[in-house]
mmCIF file of C-alpha atoms and ligand atoms in Angstrom:
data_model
loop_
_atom_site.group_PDB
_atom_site.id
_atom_site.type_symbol
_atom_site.label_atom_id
_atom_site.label_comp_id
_atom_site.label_asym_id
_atom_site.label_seq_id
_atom_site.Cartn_x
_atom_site.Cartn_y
_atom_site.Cartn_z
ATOM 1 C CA UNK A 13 27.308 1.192 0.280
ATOM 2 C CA UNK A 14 24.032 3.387 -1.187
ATOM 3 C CA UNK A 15 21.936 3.320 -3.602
ATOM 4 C CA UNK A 16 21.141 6.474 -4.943
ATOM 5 C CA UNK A 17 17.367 6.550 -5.786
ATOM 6 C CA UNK A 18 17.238 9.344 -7.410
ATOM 7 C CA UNK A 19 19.710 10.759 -10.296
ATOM 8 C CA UNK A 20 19.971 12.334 -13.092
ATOM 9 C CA UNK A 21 22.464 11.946 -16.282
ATOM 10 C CA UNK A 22 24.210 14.695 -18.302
ATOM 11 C CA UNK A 23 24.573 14.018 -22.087
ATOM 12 C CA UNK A 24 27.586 12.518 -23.607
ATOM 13 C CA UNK A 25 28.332 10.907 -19.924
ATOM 14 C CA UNK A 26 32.025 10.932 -18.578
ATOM 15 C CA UNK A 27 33.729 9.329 -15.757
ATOM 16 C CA UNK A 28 30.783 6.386 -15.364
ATOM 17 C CA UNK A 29 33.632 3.919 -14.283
ATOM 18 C CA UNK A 30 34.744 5.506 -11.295
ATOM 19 C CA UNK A 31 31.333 5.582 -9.699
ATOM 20 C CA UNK A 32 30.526 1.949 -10.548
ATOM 21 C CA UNK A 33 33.821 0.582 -9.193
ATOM 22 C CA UNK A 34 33.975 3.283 -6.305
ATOM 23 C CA UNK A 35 32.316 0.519 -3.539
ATOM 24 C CA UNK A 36 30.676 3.027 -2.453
ATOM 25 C CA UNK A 37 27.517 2.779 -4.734
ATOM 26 C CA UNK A 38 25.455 -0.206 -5.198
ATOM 27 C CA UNK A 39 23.348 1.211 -7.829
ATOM 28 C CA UNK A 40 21.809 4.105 -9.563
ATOM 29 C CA UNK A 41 18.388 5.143 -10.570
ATOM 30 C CA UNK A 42 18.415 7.640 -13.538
ATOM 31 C CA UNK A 43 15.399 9.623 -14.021
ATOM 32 C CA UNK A 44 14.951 10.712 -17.768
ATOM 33 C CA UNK A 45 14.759 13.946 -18.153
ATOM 34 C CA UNK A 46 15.502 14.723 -22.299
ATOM 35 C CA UNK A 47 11.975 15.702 -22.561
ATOM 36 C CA UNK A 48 13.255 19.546 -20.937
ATOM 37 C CA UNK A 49 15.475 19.617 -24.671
ATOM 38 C CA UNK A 50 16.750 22.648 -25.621
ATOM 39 C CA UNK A 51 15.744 24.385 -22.358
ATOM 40 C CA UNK A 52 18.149 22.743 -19.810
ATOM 41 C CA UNK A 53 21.090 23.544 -22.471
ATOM 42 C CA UNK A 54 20.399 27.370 -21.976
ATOM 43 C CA UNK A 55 20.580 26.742 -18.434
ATOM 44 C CA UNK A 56 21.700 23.916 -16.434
ATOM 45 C CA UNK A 57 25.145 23.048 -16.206
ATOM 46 C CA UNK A 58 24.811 20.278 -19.448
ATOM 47 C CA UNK A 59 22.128 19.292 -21.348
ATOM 48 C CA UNK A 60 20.083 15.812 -20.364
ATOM 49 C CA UNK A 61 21.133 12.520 -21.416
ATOM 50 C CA UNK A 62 19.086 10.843 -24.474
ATOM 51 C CA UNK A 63 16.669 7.904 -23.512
ATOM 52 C CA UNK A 64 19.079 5.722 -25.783
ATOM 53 C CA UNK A 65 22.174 7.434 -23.348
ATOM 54 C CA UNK A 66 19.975 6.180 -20.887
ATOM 55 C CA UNK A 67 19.648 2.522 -21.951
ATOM 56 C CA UNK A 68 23.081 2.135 -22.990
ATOM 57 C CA UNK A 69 24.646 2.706 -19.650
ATOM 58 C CA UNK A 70 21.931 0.265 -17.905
ATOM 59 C CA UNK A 71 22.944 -2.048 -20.479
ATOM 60 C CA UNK A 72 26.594 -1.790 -20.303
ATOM 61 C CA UNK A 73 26.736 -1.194 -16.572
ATOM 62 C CA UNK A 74 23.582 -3.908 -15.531
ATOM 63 C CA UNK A 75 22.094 -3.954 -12.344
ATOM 64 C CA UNK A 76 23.948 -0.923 -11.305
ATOM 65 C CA UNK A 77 22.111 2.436 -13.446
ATOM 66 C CA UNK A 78 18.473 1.380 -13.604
ATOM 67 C CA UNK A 79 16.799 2.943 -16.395
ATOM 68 C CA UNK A 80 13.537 5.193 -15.183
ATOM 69 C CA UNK A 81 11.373 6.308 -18.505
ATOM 70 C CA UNK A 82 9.717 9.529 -18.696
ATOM 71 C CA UNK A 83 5.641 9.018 -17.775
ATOM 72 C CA UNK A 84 4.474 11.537 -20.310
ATOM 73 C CA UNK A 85 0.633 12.324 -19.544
ATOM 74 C CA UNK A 86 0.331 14.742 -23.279
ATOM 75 C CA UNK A 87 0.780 11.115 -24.597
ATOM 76 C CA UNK A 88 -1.858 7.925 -24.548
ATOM 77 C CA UNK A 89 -1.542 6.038 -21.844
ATOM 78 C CA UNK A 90 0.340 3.105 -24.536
ATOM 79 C CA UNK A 91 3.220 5.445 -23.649
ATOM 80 C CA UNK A 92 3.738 2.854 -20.631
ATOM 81 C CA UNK A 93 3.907 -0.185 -22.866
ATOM 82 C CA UNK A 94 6.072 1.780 -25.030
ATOM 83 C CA UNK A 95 8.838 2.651 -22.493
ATOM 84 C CA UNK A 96 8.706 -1.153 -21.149
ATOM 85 C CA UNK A 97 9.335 -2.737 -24.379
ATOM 86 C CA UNK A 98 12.043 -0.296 -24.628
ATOM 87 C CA UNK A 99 13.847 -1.274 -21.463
ATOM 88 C CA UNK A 100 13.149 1.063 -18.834
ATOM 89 C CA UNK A 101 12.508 -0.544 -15.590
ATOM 90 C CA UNK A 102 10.647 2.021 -14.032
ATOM 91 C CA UNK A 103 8.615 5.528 -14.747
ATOM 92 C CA UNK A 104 8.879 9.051 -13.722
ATOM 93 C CA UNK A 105 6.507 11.491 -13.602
ATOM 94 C CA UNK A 106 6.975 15.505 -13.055
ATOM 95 C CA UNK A 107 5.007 18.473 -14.069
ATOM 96 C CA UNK A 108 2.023 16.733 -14.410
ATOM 97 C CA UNK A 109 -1.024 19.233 -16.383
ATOM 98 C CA UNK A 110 -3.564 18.028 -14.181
ATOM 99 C CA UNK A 111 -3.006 16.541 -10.479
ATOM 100 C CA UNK A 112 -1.638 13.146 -10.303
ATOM 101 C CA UNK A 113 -4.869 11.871 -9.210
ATOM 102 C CA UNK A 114 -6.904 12.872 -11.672
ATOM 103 C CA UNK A 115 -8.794 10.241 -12.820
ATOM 104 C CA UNK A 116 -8.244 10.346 -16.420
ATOM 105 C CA UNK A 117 -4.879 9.223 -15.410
ATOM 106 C CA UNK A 118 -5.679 6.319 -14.230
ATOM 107 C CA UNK A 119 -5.258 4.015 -17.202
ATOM 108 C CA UNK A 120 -1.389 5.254 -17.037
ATOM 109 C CA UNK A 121 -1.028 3.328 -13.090
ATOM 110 C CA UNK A 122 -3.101 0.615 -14.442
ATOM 111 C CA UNK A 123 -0.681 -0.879 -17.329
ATOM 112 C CA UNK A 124 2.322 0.299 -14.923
ATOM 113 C CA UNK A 125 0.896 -1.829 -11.805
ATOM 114 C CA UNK A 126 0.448 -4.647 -14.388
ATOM 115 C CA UNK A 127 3.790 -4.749 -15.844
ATOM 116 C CA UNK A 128 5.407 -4.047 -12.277
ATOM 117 C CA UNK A 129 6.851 -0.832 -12.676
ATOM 118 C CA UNK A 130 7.481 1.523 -10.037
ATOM 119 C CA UNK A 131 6.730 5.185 -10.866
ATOM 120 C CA UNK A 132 8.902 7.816 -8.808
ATOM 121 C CA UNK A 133 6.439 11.216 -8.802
ATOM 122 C CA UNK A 134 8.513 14.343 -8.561
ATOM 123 C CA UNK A 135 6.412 16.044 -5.288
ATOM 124 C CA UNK A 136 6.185 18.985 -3.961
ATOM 125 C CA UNK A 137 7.138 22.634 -5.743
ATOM 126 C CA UNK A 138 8.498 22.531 -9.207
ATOM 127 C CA UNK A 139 11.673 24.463 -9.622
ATOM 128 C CA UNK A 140 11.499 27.638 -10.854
ATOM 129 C CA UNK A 141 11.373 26.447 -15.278
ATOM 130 C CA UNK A 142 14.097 28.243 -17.351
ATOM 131 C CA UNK A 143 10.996 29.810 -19.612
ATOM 132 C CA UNK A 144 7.860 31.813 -18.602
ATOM 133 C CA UNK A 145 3.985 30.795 -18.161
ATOM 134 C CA UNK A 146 3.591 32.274 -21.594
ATOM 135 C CA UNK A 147 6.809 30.857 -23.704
ATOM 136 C CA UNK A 148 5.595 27.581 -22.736
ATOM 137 C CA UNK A 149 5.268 25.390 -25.876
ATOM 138 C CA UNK A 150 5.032 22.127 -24.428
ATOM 139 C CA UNK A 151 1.565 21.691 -22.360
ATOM 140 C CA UNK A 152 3.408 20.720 -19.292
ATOM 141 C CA UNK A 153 2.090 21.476 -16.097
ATOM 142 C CA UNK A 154 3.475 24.147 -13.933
ATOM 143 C CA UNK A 155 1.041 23.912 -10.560
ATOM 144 C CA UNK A 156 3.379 22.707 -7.438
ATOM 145 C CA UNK A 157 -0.298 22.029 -6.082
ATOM 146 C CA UNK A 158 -0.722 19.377 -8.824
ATOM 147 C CA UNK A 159 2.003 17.272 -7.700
ATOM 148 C CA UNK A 160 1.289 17.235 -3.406
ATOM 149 C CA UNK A 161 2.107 14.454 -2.167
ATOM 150 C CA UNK A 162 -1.606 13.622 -0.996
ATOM 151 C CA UNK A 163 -2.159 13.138 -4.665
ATOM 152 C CA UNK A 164 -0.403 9.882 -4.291
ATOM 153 C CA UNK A 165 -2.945 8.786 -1.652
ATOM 154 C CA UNK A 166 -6.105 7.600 -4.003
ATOM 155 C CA UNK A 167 -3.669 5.861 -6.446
ATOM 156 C CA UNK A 168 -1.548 3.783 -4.083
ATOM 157 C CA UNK A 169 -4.919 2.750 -2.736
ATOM 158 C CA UNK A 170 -6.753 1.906 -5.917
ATOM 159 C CA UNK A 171 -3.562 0.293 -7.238
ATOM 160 C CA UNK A 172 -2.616 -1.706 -4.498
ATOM 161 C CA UNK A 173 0.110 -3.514 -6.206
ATOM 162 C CA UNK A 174 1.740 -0.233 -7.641
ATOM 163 C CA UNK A 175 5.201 0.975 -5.800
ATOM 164 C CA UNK A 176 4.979 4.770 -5.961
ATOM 165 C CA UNK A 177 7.592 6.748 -4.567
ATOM 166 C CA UNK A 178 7.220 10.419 -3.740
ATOM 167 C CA UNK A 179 10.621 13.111 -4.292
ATOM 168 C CA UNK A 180 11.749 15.140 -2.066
ATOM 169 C CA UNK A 181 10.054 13.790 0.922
ATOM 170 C CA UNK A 182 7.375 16.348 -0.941
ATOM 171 C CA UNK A 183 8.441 19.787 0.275
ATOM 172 C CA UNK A 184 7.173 21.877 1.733
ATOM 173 C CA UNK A 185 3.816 19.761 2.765
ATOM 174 C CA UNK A 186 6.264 17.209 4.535
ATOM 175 C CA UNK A 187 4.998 17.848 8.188
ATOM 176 C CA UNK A 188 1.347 16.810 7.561
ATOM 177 C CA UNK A 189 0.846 15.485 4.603
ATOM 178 C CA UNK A 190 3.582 13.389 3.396
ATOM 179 C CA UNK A 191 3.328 11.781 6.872
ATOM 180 C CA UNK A 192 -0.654 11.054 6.249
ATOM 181 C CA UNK A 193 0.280 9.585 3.574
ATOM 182 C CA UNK A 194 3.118 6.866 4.608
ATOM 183 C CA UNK A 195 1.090 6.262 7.850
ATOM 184 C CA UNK A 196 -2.017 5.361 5.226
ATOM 185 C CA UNK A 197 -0.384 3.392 2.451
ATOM 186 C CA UNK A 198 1.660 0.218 2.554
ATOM 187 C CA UNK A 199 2.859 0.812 -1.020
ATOM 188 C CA UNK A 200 4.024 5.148 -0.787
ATOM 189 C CA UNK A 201 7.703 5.679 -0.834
ATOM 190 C CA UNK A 202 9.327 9.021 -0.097
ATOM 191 C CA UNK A 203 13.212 9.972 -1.203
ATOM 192 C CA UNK A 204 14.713 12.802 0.694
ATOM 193 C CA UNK A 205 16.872 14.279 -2.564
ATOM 194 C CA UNK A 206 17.669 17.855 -2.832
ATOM 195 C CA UNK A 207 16.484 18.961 0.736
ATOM 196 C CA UNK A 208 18.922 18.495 2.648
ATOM 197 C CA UNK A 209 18.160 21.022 5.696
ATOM 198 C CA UNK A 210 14.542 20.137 6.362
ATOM 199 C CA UNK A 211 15.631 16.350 5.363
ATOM 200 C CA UNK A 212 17.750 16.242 7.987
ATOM 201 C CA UNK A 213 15.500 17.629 10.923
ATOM 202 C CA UNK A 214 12.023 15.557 9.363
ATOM 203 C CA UNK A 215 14.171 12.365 9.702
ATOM 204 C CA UNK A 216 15.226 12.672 13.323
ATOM 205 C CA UNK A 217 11.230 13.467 14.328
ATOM 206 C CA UNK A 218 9.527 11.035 11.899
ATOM 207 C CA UNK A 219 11.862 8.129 11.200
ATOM 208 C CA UNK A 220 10.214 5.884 14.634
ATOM 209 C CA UNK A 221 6.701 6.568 13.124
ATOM 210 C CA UNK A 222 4.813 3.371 12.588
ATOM 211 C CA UNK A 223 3.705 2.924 9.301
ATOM 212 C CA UNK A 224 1.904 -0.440 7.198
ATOM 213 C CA UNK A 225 4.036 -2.673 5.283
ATOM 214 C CA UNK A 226 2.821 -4.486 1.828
ATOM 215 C CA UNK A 227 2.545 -7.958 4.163
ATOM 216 C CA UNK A 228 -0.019 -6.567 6.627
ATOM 217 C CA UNK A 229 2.173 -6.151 9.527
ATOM 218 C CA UNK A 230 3.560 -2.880 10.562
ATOM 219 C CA UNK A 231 7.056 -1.593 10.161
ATOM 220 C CA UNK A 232 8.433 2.007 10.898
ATOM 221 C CA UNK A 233 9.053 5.384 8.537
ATOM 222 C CA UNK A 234 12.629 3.633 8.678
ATOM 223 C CA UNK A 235 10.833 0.868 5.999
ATOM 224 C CA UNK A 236 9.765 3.592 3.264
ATOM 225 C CA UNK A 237 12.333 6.355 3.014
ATOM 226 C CA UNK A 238 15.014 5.756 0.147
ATOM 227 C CA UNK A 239 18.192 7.795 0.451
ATOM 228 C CA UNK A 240 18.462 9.691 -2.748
ATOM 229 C CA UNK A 241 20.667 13.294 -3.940
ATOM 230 C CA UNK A 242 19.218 14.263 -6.605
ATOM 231 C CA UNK A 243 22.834 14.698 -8.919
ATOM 232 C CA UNK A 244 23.313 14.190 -12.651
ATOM 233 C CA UNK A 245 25.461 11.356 -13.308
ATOM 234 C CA UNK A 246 28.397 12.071 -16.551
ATOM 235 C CA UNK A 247 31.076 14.278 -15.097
ATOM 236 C CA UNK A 248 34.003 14.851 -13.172
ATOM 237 C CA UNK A 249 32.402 17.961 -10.932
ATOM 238 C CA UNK A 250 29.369 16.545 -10.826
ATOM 239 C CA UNK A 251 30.867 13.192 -9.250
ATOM 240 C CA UNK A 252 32.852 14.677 -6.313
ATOM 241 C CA UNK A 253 29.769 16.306 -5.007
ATOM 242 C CA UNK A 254 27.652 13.257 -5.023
ATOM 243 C CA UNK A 255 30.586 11.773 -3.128
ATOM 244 C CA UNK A 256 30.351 14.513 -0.983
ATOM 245 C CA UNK A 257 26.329 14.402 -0.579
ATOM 246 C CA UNK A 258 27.161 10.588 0.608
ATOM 247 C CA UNK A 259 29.502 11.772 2.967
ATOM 248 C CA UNK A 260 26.896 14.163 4.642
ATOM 249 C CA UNK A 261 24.432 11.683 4.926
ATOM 250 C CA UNK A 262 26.676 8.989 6.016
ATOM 251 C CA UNK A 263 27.897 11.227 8.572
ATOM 252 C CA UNK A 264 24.456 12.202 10.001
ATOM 253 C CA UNK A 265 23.231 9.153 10.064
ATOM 254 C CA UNK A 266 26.232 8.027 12.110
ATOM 255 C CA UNK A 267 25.722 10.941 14.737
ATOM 256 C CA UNK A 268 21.534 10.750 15.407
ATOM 257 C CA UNK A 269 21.030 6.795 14.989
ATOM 258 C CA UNK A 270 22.825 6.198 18.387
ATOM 259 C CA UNK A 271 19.917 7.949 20.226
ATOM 260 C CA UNK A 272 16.655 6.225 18.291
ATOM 261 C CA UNK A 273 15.321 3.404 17.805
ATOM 262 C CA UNK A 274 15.574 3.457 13.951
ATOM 263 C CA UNK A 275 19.010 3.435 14.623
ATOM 264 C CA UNK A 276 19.121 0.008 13.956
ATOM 265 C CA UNK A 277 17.641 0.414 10.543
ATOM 266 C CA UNK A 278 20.184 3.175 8.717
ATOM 267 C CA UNK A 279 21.263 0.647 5.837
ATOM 268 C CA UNK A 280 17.728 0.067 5.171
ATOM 269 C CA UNK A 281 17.421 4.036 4.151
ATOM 270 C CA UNK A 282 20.724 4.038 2.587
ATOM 271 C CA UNK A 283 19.889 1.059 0.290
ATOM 272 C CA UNK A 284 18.065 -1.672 1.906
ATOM 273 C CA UNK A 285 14.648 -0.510 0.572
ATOM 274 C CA UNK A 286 15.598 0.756 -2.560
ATOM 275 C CA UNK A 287 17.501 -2.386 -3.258
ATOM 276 C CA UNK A 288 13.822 -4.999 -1.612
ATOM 277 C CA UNK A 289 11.582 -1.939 -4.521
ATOM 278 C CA UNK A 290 14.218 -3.279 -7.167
ATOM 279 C CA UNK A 291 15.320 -6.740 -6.400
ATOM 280 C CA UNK A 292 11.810 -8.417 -7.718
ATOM 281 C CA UNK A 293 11.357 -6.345 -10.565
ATOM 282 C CA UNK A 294 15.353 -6.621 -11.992
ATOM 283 C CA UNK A 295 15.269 -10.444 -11.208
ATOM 284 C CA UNK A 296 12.092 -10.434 -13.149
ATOM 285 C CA UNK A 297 13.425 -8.840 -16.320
ATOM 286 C CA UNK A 298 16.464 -10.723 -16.433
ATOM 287 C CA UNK A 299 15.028 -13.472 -16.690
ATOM 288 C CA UNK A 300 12.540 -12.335 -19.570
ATOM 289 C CA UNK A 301 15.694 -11.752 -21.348
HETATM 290 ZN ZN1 LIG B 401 15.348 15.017 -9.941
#
């Protein structure tokens, strides 16, 4: 079993059941994304799923799709409190105008360290946008450089309590600075979505590095990498190639873990720390309910 750490959902979602009673996944964490609108319609395969899309399916399928809200910086920094209230467990943040750690954003970590919710920071370079510099009506931010995944350093130290996960193990600064920054921070995550070829070789030369833990011991890489593809949840297609992304990693984890030491720790990637992130914070809400 997996938990997929990082996903997406199409509008109008089809097919739901047979991933939830597949036994293959143990959950789901859907990123919102309906803030792209109109855009993604011209150009991705379907448009985004609603935030209510997104709610409903957490609701009707609980403790398996675990509603992330959109951590819009054009908005106060209420926004958190908002998306909370609303039901989303979790935040996630992506083309940010000015670099994560700017300090201006800091009253956004704040509320989110206080009301426990993790934020998952898209890193590295943005995919090329379906609109130009100029077309841009939105005020997002389109600077790769503001979303490095060194900007995560000064907030997972002044927010101690914060879980902040990094995407895509933040290509293409993976080799020195996303490894600064787990070997500095006891609360940085990284997911390895979407990159599968450099994934693949990072993992087999970082996964025995030694890294701190949120109890002041030590612990390797193995302890803060969340398997994660990157797919939109909601259709047929869609669903046989996150089946088949499982596969892959299933199968290279199989191969390489014989000959390391984080051999030992493969279900912990797969959905042992994803599942020790969410456990708290689920059990937490429920019970609020
Ligand atoms: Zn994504």
């Amino acid at each position: 079993m997996i938990i997929d750490a990082h996903a997406h959902m199409y509008r109008n979602p089809k097919d739901l059941d047979r991933m939830v009673k597949s036994g293959i996944i143990e959950q789901v964490w859907l990123l919102d994304l309906s803030f792209y609108g109109d855009f993604v319609k011209r150009h991705w395969e379907k448009q985004s799923a609603t935030q209510e899309e997104i709610l409903e399916v957490a609701k009707e399928y609980r403790g398996f799709f675990i509603p992330f809200g959109y951590l819009d910086f054009r908005k106060p920094p209420e926004i958190v409190e908002e998306l909370h209230s609303r039901g989303f467990i979790g935040l996630k943040a992506i083309l940010p105008p000015k670099p994560y750690d700017d300090f201006s954003y800091f009253p956004y970590y704040e509320r989110a360290e206080k009301l426990k919710m993790p934020i998952l920071f898209h890193t590295g370079t943005i995919a090329p946008l379906p609109y130009k510099y100029k077309e841009d009506p939105k005020g997002l931010g389109k600077s790769s450089t503001n979303s490095r995944p060194t900007t995560l350093y000064a907030i997972a130290h002044s927010f101690p309590e914060l879980t902040l996960i990094g995407a895509h193990l933040g290509f293409p600064w993976i080799s020195e600075e996303t490894v600064k920054v787990i070997q500095a921070t006891p609360n940085v995550y990284f997911d390895f979505s979407a990159v599968y070829r450099v994934a693949s070789k990072w993992l087999i030369e970082h996964l025995h590095y030694s890294t701190p833990l949120s109890d002041g011991t030590f612990g390797g890489f193995s302890d803060k990498i969340l398997m994660a593809i990157d797919s939109s949840y909601g259709s047929k297609k869609s669903h046989d190639r996150i089946f088949e992304a499982i596969k892959y990693w299933e199968l290279f984890f199989k191969f390489h873990s014989q000959w390391y030491t984080w051999g030992k720790d493969v279900d912990k990637i797969m959905r042992g720390n994803a599942r020790k992130i969410m456990s708290k914070i689920v059990n937490q809400a429920e019970r609020k309910r």
